[in-house]
Amino acid sequence: MTRRGRFAPTPSGLLHIGNAFTALAAWLQMRQAGGEFVLRIEDIDKARSRAAYAEQLQDDLLWLGLDWDEGPRIGGRFAPYEQSRRERLYEEALDRLQQAGRLYPCYCSRSELASIGSAPHGLASEGAAYPGFCRSLSAEERQARAAKKTPALRFIMPADAPLFRDTLTGQQSCAGEASPGDFVVKRADGMFSYQLAVTVDDAAMGITDVLRGADLLDSTPRQLALYEAIDRTPPDFAHVPLLVDASSRRLSKRDHSLTLAALRGAAVPPEQLLGRLAHLAGWIDRPEPVTARELVQAFGPVRPASDRLVISDQLRQALTAG
Ligand code: GLU
């Protein structure tokens, strides 16, 4: 079977070198395996997404030497490759989950949810586990609440969160970790959640290998539970470290000097950036310029293993000097 990987960026800002690192790793994994690489634009959050960013990120990826076999601009057998054009599929999946009794309406307000507390570790993407308040509402309580508020829909997370072994690090997610709790699959304002859309799309597009940033580690058990509920075989999952600055803050789309657009503007050669990133990941011994193609054989687990890679001030200077 041909392996299929993907890069699935949200076009809510310019790609920075952290996004580039994830894209590079996912691309290298597939090129090394002789697999197919898909680009999918995750623009389901219409308020945050911009068509101009989607265009720019494609130019940036091509500048780096990362091409795709299916995706925007070139199409493919699972088109469309923009989530904003795939909502019918998400609605169908929700109907199935609803019929299977895997969802319930949740009327909790933002402030009620905020009082549950914040995520235990700084890189988590989803916040604290929802304790299931609305799961046990009686029919009358539900009716009373429904008269006042449109609900979100939550997926009932199984008591034992599914386990997985990371294909890149070989690490097994730990049994006995706190359950991530029931999570939203459709918001009260009608927006489908990332968890639902990404699972439906990866399944529909025949993705066999998901490789993404360690910030999404806590999403993986949720998505595995969704695969089980929609009766699809899950892909293998791998996570690469997040790039953080010298004070351990993750790089953000607001840090313009490390966006690919800024580096291109400063005439930094893509090979220089690739060489630095590959060296940081331990794929090559010296931080010398290299093309994406030249890295295909070198790709492997990031060494030493960690969930973050630090962009020191010195490295930042080396990166941004064209
Ligand atoms: N769209 C998500 C993001 O930009 C990534 C989705 C994924 O790789 O699962 O953070």
mmCIF file of C-alpha atoms and ligand atoms in Angstrom:
data_model
loop_
_atom_site.group_PDB
_atom_site.id
_atom_site.type_symbol
_atom_site.label_atom_id
_atom_site.label_comp_id
_atom_site.label_asym_id
_atom_site.label_seq_id
_atom_site.Cartn_x
_atom_site.Cartn_y
_atom_site.Cartn_z
ATOM 1 C CA MET A 1 0.000 0.000 0.000
ATOM 2 C CA THR A 2 1.280 3.463 -0.864
ATOM 3 C CA ARG A 3 1.766 5.573 2.229
ATOM 4 C CA ARG A 4 0.118 8.974 2.266
ATOM 5 C CA GLY A 5 1.117 11.901 4.430
ATOM 6 C CA ARG A 6 0.000 15.485 4.590
ATOM 7 C CA PHE A 7 0.666 19.004 5.776
ATOM 8 C CA ALA A 8 -2.477 20.750 6.950
ATOM 9 C CA PRO A 9 -1.832 24.394 7.815
ATOM 10 C CA THR A 10 -4.387 26.925 8.994
ATOM 11 C CA PRO A 11 -4.072 30.050 6.824
ATOM 12 C CA SER A 12 -4.469 32.508 9.685
ATOM 13 C CA GLY A 13 -1.057 34.132 9.346
ATOM 14 C CA LEU A 14 2.305 33.813 7.661
ATOM 15 C CA LEU A 15 4.185 30.516 8.006
ATOM 16 C CA HIS A 16 7.133 30.797 10.359
ATOM 17 C CA ILE A 17 10.135 28.543 10.623
ATOM 18 C CA GLY A 18 8.337 26.330 13.157
ATOM 19 C CA ASN A 19 5.600 25.604 10.621
ATOM 20 C CA ALA A 20 8.308 25.116 7.999
ATOM 21 C CA PHE A 21 9.999 22.535 10.221
ATOM 22 C CA THR A 22 6.768 20.539 10.588
ATOM 23 C CA ALA A 23 6.088 20.753 6.856
ATOM 24 C CA LEU A 24 9.644 19.675 6.089
ATOM 25 C CA ALA A 25 9.460 16.661 8.421
ATOM 26 C CA ALA A 26 6.096 15.525 6.999
ATOM 27 C CA TRP A 27 7.375 15.962 3.437
ATOM 28 C CA LEU A 28 10.651 14.130 4.152
ATOM 29 C CA GLN A 29 8.830 11.247 5.812
ATOM 30 C CA MET A 30 6.763 10.677 2.667
ATOM 31 C CA ARG A 31 9.571 11.261 0.170
ATOM 32 C CA GLN A 32 11.767 8.792 2.065
ATOM 33 C CA ALA A 33 8.939 6.235 2.082
ATOM 34 C CA GLY A 34 8.206 6.784 -1.628
ATOM 35 C CA GLY A 35 4.730 7.859 -0.541
ATOM 36 C CA GLU A 36 2.325 10.587 -1.580
ATOM 37 C CA PHE A 37 2.182 13.998 -0.006
ATOM 38 C CA VAL A 38 -1.033 15.985 0.314
ATOM 39 C CA LEU A 39 -1.446 19.675 1.116
ATOM 40 C CA ARG A 40 -4.750 20.553 2.781
ATOM 41 C CA ILE A 41 -5.785 24.066 3.731
ATOM 42 C CA GLU A 42 -7.512 24.023 7.121
ATOM 43 C CA ASP A 43 -9.603 27.141 6.699
ATOM 44 C CA ILE A 44 -12.608 25.911 8.614
ATOM 45 C CA ASP A 45 -12.369 28.878 10.972
ATOM 46 C CA LYS A 46 -13.493 31.432 8.438
ATOM 47 C CA ALA A 47 -13.111 34.388 10.754
ATOM 48 C CA ARG A 48 -9.404 33.647 11.236
ATOM 49 C CA SER A 49 -8.502 32.357 7.772
ATOM 50 C CA ARG A 50 -7.500 34.466 4.771
ATOM 51 C CA ALA A 51 -7.242 33.350 1.138
ATOM 52 C CA ALA A 52 -4.125 35.513 0.774
ATOM 53 C CA TYR A 53 -2.358 33.538 3.532
ATOM 54 C CA ALA A 54 -3.327 30.267 1.835
ATOM 55 C CA GLU A 55 -1.721 31.505 -1.389
ATOM 56 C CA GLN A 56 1.342 32.811 0.381
ATOM 57 C CA LEU A 57 1.975 29.590 2.284
ATOM 58 C CA GLN A 58 1.937 27.638 -0.968
ATOM 59 C CA ASP A 59 4.524 29.998 -2.456
ATOM 60 C CA ASP A 60 6.590 29.664 0.716
ATOM 61 C CA LEU A 61 6.512 25.852 0.639
ATOM 62 C CA LEU A 62 7.567 25.785 -3.009
ATOM 63 C CA TRP A 63 10.365 28.249 -2.236
ATOM 64 C CA LEU A 64 11.616 25.753 0.371
ATOM 65 C CA GLY A 65 11.485 22.988 -2.234
ATOM 66 C CA LEU A 66 8.481 21.202 -0.699
ATOM 67 C CA ASP A 67 6.021 20.125 -3.370
ATOM 68 C CA TRP A 68 2.760 18.203 -3.051
ATOM 69 C CA ASP A 69 1.164 15.468 -5.137
ATOM 70 C CA GLU A 70 -2.390 16.549 -4.365
ATOM 71 C CA GLY A 71 -3.770 19.771 -3.049
ATOM 72 C CA PRO A 72 -4.731 23.303 -3.975
ATOM 73 C CA ARG A 73 -3.591 24.560 -7.388
ATOM 74 C CA ILE A 74 -3.147 21.022 -8.736
ATOM 75 C CA GLY A 75 -6.237 19.170 -7.440
ATOM 76 C CA GLY A 76 -6.368 15.394 -7.025
ATOM 77 C CA ARG A 77 -8.765 12.550 -6.514
ATOM 78 C CA PHE A 78 -9.934 13.729 -3.086
ATOM 79 C CA ALA A 79 -10.575 17.366 -4.015
ATOM 80 C CA PRO A 80 -11.497 19.859 -2.731
ATOM 81 C CA TYR A 81 -8.458 20.348 -0.498
ATOM 82 C CA GLU A 82 -9.861 23.338 1.396
ATOM 83 C CA GLN A 83 -11.859 22.521 4.513
ATOM 84 C CA SER A 84 -14.224 25.436 3.934
ATOM 85 C CA ARG A 85 -15.480 23.490 0.897
ATOM 86 C CA ARG A 86 -15.897 20.155 2.678
ATOM 87 C CA GLU A 87 -18.540 20.980 5.274
ATOM 88 C CA ARG A 88 -21.056 18.513 3.883
ATOM 89 C CA LEU A 89 -18.722 15.676 4.898
ATOM 90 C CA TYR A 90 -18.463 17.014 8.461
ATOM 91 C CA GLU A 91 -22.242 17.321 8.714
ATOM 92 C CA GLU A 92 -22.644 13.705 7.550
ATOM 93 C CA ALA A 93 -20.142 12.481 10.102
ATOM 94 C CA LEU A 94 -21.956 14.403 12.839
ATOM 95 C CA ASP A 95 -25.255 12.796 11.833
ATOM 96 C CA ARG A 96 -23.678 9.372 12.142
ATOM 97 C CA LEU A 97 -22.187 10.167 15.528
ATOM 98 C CA GLN A 98 -25.496 11.595 16.672
ATOM 99 C CA GLN A 99 -27.380 8.486 15.582
ATOM 100 C CA ALA A 100 -24.855 6.275 17.330
ATOM 101 C CA GLY A 101 -25.521 8.166 20.585
ATOM 102 C CA ARG A 102 -21.945 9.476 20.809
ATOM 103 C CA LEU A 103 -22.844 13.195 21.142
ATOM 104 C CA TYR A 104 -24.732 15.415 23.546
ATOM 105 C CA PRO A 105 -25.657 19.097 23.552
ATOM 106 C CA CYS A 106 -23.580 21.322 25.823
ATOM 107 C CA TYR A 107 -24.971 24.615 27.097
ATOM 108 C CA CYS A 108 -21.994 25.722 29.165
ATOM 109 C CA SER A 109 -21.041 29.347 28.712
ATOM 110 C CA ARG A 110 -17.537 30.608 28.096
ATOM 111 C CA SER A 111 -17.219 31.791 31.676
ATOM 112 C CA GLU A 112 -18.390 28.449 33.065
ATOM 113 C CA LEU A 113 -15.769 26.739 30.938
ATOM 114 C CA ALA A 114 -13.078 29.222 31.936
ATOM 115 C CA SER A 115 -13.707 28.431 35.587
ATOM 116 C CA ILE A 116 -12.695 24.804 34.970
ATOM 117 C CA GLY A 117 -9.137 26.048 34.790
ATOM 118 C CA SER A 118 -6.394 26.176 32.260
ATOM 119 C CA ALA A 119 -4.263 23.486 30.688
ATOM 120 C CA PRO A 120 -1.637 21.911 32.923
ATOM 121 C CA HIS A 121 1.187 22.427 30.431
ATOM 122 C CA GLY A 122 1.891 25.410 28.275
ATOM 123 C CA LEU A 123 1.992 23.772 24.876
ATOM 124 C CA ALA A 124 -1.369 22.013 25.008
ATOM 125 C CA SER A 125 -3.805 22.989 22.305
ATOM 126 C CA GLU A 126 -7.102 22.118 23.893
ATOM 127 C CA GLY A 127 -7.200 23.394 27.455
ATOM 128 C CA ALA A 128 -8.455 21.553 30.511
ATOM 129 C CA ALA A 129 -10.628 18.445 30.340
ATOM 130 C CA TYR A 130 -14.351 19.147 30.333
ATOM 131 C CA PRO A 131 -15.833 17.434 33.394
ATOM 132 C CA GLY A 132 -19.043 16.485 31.603
ATOM 133 C CA PHE A 133 -21.581 18.817 33.280
ATOM 134 C CA CYS A 134 -24.075 18.728 30.412
ATOM 135 C CA ARG A 135 -23.747 15.001 29.832
ATOM 136 C CA SER A 136 -25.936 14.145 32.771
ATOM 137 C CA LEU A 137 -28.680 16.757 32.300
ATOM 138 C CA SER A 138 -32.208 15.372 32.521
ATOM 139 C CA ALA A 139 -34.564 15.827 29.567
ATOM 140 C CA GLU A 140 -36.331 18.683 31.426
ATOM 141 C CA GLU A 141 -33.077 20.451 32.252
ATOM 142 C CA ARG A 142 -32.047 20.158 28.634
ATOM 143 C CA GLN A 143 -35.324 21.627 27.475
ATOM 144 C CA ALA A 144 -35.060 24.525 29.870
ATOM 145 C CA ARG A 145 -31.523 25.299 28.764
ATOM 146 C CA ALA A 146 -32.356 24.863 25.075
ATOM 147 C CA ALA A 147 -34.963 27.598 25.352
ATOM 148 C CA LYS A 148 -32.220 30.080 26.262
ATOM 149 C CA LYS A 149 -29.150 28.976 24.361
ATOM 150 C CA THR A 150 -28.050 27.187 21.196
ATOM 151 C CA PRO A 151 -25.863 24.297 22.336
ATOM 152 C CA ALA A 152 -22.457 23.153 21.177
ATOM 153 C CA LEU A 153 -22.212 19.416 20.452
ATOM 154 C CA ARG A 154 -19.789 17.319 22.453
ATOM 155 C CA PHE A 155 -18.358 13.926 21.655
ATOM 156 C CA ILE A 156 -18.372 11.433 24.529
ATOM 157 C CA MET A 157 -14.772 10.451 25.099
ATOM 158 C CA PRO A 158 -14.370 6.827 26.197
ATOM 159 C CA ALA A 159 -13.209 6.448 29.809
ATOM 160 C CA ASP A 160 -9.930 4.905 28.656
ATOM 161 C CA ALA A 161 -8.318 7.288 26.196
ATOM 162 C CA PRO A 162 -6.955 5.285 23.228
ATOM 163 C CA LEU A 163 -3.235 4.586 23.348
ATOM 164 C CA PHE A 164 -0.827 4.958 20.468
ATOM 165 C CA ARG A 165 2.846 4.542 19.729
ATOM 166 C CA ASP A 166 4.489 7.504 18.049
ATOM 167 C CA THR A 167 5.959 6.233 14.785
ATOM 168 C CA LEU A 168 8.841 8.675 14.874
ATOM 169 C CA THR A 169 9.905 8.660 18.523
ATOM 170 C CA GLY A 170 8.729 5.111 19.249
ATOM 171 C CA GLN A 171 7.188 6.435 22.447
ATOM 172 C CA GLN A 172 3.986 4.942 23.734
ATOM 173 C CA SER A 173 1.409 7.410 25.076
ATOM 174 C CA CYS A 174 0.952 6.584 28.748
ATOM 175 C CA ALA A 175 -1.945 4.564 30.057
ATOM 176 C CA GLY A 176 -3.443 6.165 33.127
ATOM 177 C CA GLU A 177 -3.023 9.711 31.821
ATOM 178 C CA ALA A 178 -6.068 11.784 32.733
ATOM 179 C CA SER A 179 -8.812 11.414 30.141
ATOM 180 C CA PRO A 180 -8.925 14.512 27.946
ATOM 181 C CA GLY A 181 -12.687 14.726 28.566
ATOM 182 C CA ASP A 182 -15.619 15.107 26.198
ATOM 183 C CA PHE A 183 -14.767 17.573 23.458
ATOM 184 C CA VAL A 184 -16.668 19.873 21.147
ATOM 185 C CA VAL A 185 -17.281 18.681 17.594
ATOM 186 C CA LYS A 186 -19.565 21.552 16.584
ATOM 187 C CA ARG A 187 -19.597 24.917 18.267
ATOM 188 C CA ALA A 188 -22.745 26.785 19.225
ATOM 189 C CA ASP A 189 -22.088 29.228 16.380
ATOM 190 C CA GLY A 190 -22.197 26.358 13.883
ATOM 191 C CA MET A 191 -18.467 25.967 13.291
ATOM 192 C CA PHE A 192 -17.190 22.398 13.083
ATOM 193 C CA SER A 193 -14.259 21.712 15.364
ATOM 194 C CA TYR A 194 -10.709 21.067 14.273
ATOM 195 C CA GLN A 195 -10.881 17.569 15.831
ATOM 196 C CA LEU A 196 -13.860 16.536 13.749
ATOM 197 C CA ALA A 197 -12.770 18.124 10.471
ATOM 198 C CA VAL A 198 -9.202 16.837 10.604
ATOM 199 C CA THR A 199 -10.333 13.286 11.377
ATOM 200 C CA VAL A 200 -13.014 13.206 8.685
ATOM 201 C CA ASP A 201 -10.566 14.604 6.123
ATOM 202 C CA ASP A 202 -7.606 12.411 6.980
ATOM 203 C CA ALA A 203 -9.924 9.381 6.775
ATOM 204 C CA ALA A 204 -11.568 10.526 3.522
ATOM 205 C CA MET A 205 -8.214 11.336 1.914
ATOM 206 C CA GLY A 206 -6.708 7.947 2.764
ATOM 207 C CA ILE A 207 -3.958 9.441 4.932
ATOM 208 C CA THR A 208 -1.831 6.677 6.455
ATOM 209 C CA ASP A 209 0.712 8.864 8.272
ATOM 210 C CA VAL A 210 0.004 11.998 10.270
ATOM 211 C CA LEU A 211 3.147 13.872 11.257
ATOM 212 C CA ARG A 212 2.628 17.167 13.074
ATOM 213 C CA GLY A 213 3.827 19.376 15.901
ATOM 214 C CA ALA A 214 4.012 18.192 19.501
ATOM 215 C CA ASP A 215 1.453 20.880 20.387
ATOM 216 C CA LEU A 216 -1.144 18.520 18.931
ATOM 217 C CA LEU A 217 -0.098 15.497 21.019
ATOM 218 C CA ASP A 218 -3.130 15.888 23.254
ATOM 219 C CA SER A 219 -5.389 15.878 20.192
ATOM 220 C CA THR A 220 -4.252 12.451 19.042
ATOM 221 C CA PRO A 221 -6.223 10.350 21.600
ATOM 222 C CA ARG A 222 -9.318 12.402 20.785
ATOM 223 C CA GLN A 223 -8.900 11.761 17.103
ATOM 224 C CA LEU A 224 -8.260 8.059 17.684
ATOM 225 C CA ALA A 225 -11.568 7.906 19.566
ATOM 226 C CA LEU A 226 -13.285 9.603 16.616
ATOM 227 C CA TYR A 227 -11.798 7.085 14.161
ATOM 228 C CA GLU A 228 -13.230 4.310 16.282
ATOM 229 C CA ALA A 229 -16.627 6.017 16.414
ATOM 230 C CA ILE A 230 -16.817 6.573 12.642
ATOM 231 C CA ASP A 231 -15.498 3.049 12.091
ATOM 232 C CA ARG A 232 -12.374 3.972 10.136
ATOM 233 C CA THR A 233 -8.836 2.671 10.499
ATOM 234 C CA PRO A 234 -6.667 5.387 12.053
ATOM 235 C CA PRO A 235 -3.393 6.509 10.498
ATOM 236 C CA ASP A 236 -0.040 6.204 12.259
ATOM 237 C CA PHE A 237 0.799 9.296 14.273
ATOM 238 C CA ALA A 238 4.140 11.040 14.717
ATOM 239 C CA HIS A 239 4.968 14.316 16.433
ATOM 240 C CA VAL A 240 7.939 16.620 15.993
ATOM 241 C CA PRO A 241 9.185 19.143 18.551
ATOM 242 C CA LEU A 242 7.913 22.681 18.551
ATOM 243 C CA LEU A 243 10.362 25.467 17.875
ATOM 244 C CA VAL A 244 10.543 27.810 20.845
ATOM 245 C CA ASP A 245 12.477 31.004 21.481
ATOM 246 C CA ALA A 246 15.247 31.474 24.025
ATOM 247 C CA SER A 247 12.660 32.071 26.783
ATOM 248 C CA SER A 248 10.856 28.844 25.894
ATOM 249 C CA ARG A 249 7.878 30.570 24.261
ATOM 250 C CA ARG A 250 6.583 28.914 21.139
ATOM 251 C CA LEU A 251 7.202 30.866 17.970
ATOM 252 C CA SER A 252 4.095 32.646 16.938
ATOM 253 C CA LYS A 253 2.727 33.941 13.686
ATOM 254 C CA ARG A 254 3.200 37.385 15.187
ATOM 255 C CA ASP A 255 6.995 37.036 15.277
ATOM 256 C CA HIS A 256 7.564 38.437 11.825
ATOM 257 C CA SER A 257 11.334 38.161 11.624
ATOM 258 C CA LEU A 258 11.087 34.368 11.568
ATOM 259 C CA THR A 259 8.341 34.119 8.966
ATOM 260 C CA LEU A 260 9.292 32.571 5.665
ATOM 261 C CA ALA A 261 8.084 35.729 3.932
ATOM 262 C CA ALA A 262 10.546 37.838 5.944
ATOM 263 C CA LEU A 263 13.422 35.445 5.301
ATOM 264 C CA ARG A 264 12.676 35.458 1.585
ATOM 265 C CA GLY A 265 12.445 39.241 1.703
ATOM 266 C CA ALA A 266 15.881 39.358 3.346
ATOM 267 C CA ALA A 267 17.257 37.173 0.533
ATOM 268 C CA VAL A 268 18.050 34.281 2.902
ATOM 269 C CA PRO A 269 18.600 31.238 0.666
ATOM 270 C CA PRO A 270 16.138 28.407 1.429
ATOM 271 C CA GLU A 271 19.071 25.975 1.617
ATOM 272 C CA GLN A 272 20.505 27.969 4.502
ATOM 273 C CA LEU A 273 17.283 27.700 6.472
ATOM 274 C CA LEU A 274 16.950 23.982 5.656
ATOM 275 C CA GLY A 275 20.523 23.308 6.730
ATOM 276 C CA ARG A 276 19.964 25.040 10.068
ATOM 277 C CA LEU A 277 16.680 23.248 10.729
ATOM 278 C CA ALA A 278 18.064 19.845 9.763
ATOM 279 C CA HIS A 279 21.082 20.402 11.984
ATOM 280 C CA LEU A 280 18.878 21.456 14.885
ATOM 281 C CA ALA A 281 16.911 18.229 14.425
ATOM 282 C CA GLY A 282 20.108 16.181 14.419
ATOM 283 C CA TRP A 283 19.614 14.981 10.833
ATOM 284 C CA ILE A 284 22.934 16.399 9.617
ATOM 285 C CA ASP A 285 26.204 16.974 11.458
ATOM 286 C CA ARG A 286 26.981 20.493 10.290
ATOM 287 C CA PRO A 287 24.622 23.434 9.733
ATOM 288 C CA GLU A 288 25.549 23.787 6.102
ATOM 289 C CA PRO A 289 23.209 24.714 3.243
ATOM 290 C CA VAL A 290 21.297 21.770 1.868
ATOM 291 C CA THR A 291 18.266 21.213 -0.377
ATOM 292 C CA ALA A 292 15.106 19.469 0.767
ATOM 293 C CA ARG A 293 15.818 16.618 -1.670
ATOM 294 C CA GLU A 294 19.283 16.136 -0.200
ATOM 295 C CA LEU A 295 17.720 15.610 3.215
ATOM 296 C CA VAL A 296 15.456 12.747 2.202
ATOM 297 C CA GLN A 297 17.872 10.005 3.235
ATOM 298 C CA ALA A 298 18.990 11.851 6.383
ATOM 299 C CA PHE A 299 15.479 12.179 7.842
ATOM 300 C CA GLY A 300 14.679 10.275 11.054
ATOM 301 C CA PRO A 301 13.687 10.848 14.679
ATOM 302 C CA VAL A 302 14.732 14.200 16.093
ATOM 303 C CA ARG A 303 17.851 13.833 18.276
ATOM 304 C CA PRO A 304 18.062 14.312 21.160
ATOM 305 C CA ALA A 305 14.387 13.514 21.699
ATOM 306 C CA SER A 306 12.420 16.441 23.118
ATOM 307 C CA ASP A 307 9.100 18.188 22.605
ATOM 308 C CA ARG A 308 10.829 21.475 21.858
ATOM 309 C CA LEU A 309 13.795 22.811 19.955
ATOM 310 C CA VAL A 310 15.244 26.131 21.036
ATOM 311 C CA ILE A 311 15.992 28.876 18.557
ATOM 312 C CA SER A 312 18.747 30.660 20.468
ATOM 313 C CA ASP A 313 19.450 34.314 19.750
ATOM 314 C CA GLN A 314 22.637 33.225 18.022
ATOM 315 C CA LEU A 315 20.758 30.811 15.780
ATOM 316 C CA ARG A 316 18.141 33.461 15.071
ATOM 317 C CA GLN A 317 20.913 35.753 13.873
ATOM 318 C CA ALA A 318 22.434 33.020 11.728
ATOM 319 C CA LEU A 319 19.047 32.259 10.234
ATOM 320 C CA THR A 320 18.102 35.775 9.392
ATOM 321 C CA ALA A 321 21.434 36.874 7.918
ATOM 322 C CA GLY A 322 20.971 36.490 4.162
HETATM 323 N N1 GLU B 1 -4.460 22.832 11.044
HETATM 324 C C1 GLU B 1 -3.688 22.512 12.197
HETATM 325 C C2 GLU B 1 -2.746 23.627 12.525
HETATM 326 O O1 GLU B 1 -2.424 24.435 11.661
HETATM 327 C C3 GLU B 1 -2.829 21.273 12.014
HETATM 328 C C4 GLU B 1 -3.622 20.072 11.794
HETATM 329 C C5 GLU B 1 -2.864 18.764 11.908
HETATM 330 O O2 GLU B 1 -1.743 18.670 11.436
HETATM 331 O O3 GLU B 1 -3.471 17.837 12.436
HETATM 332 O O4 GLU B 1 -2.313 23.709 13.651
#
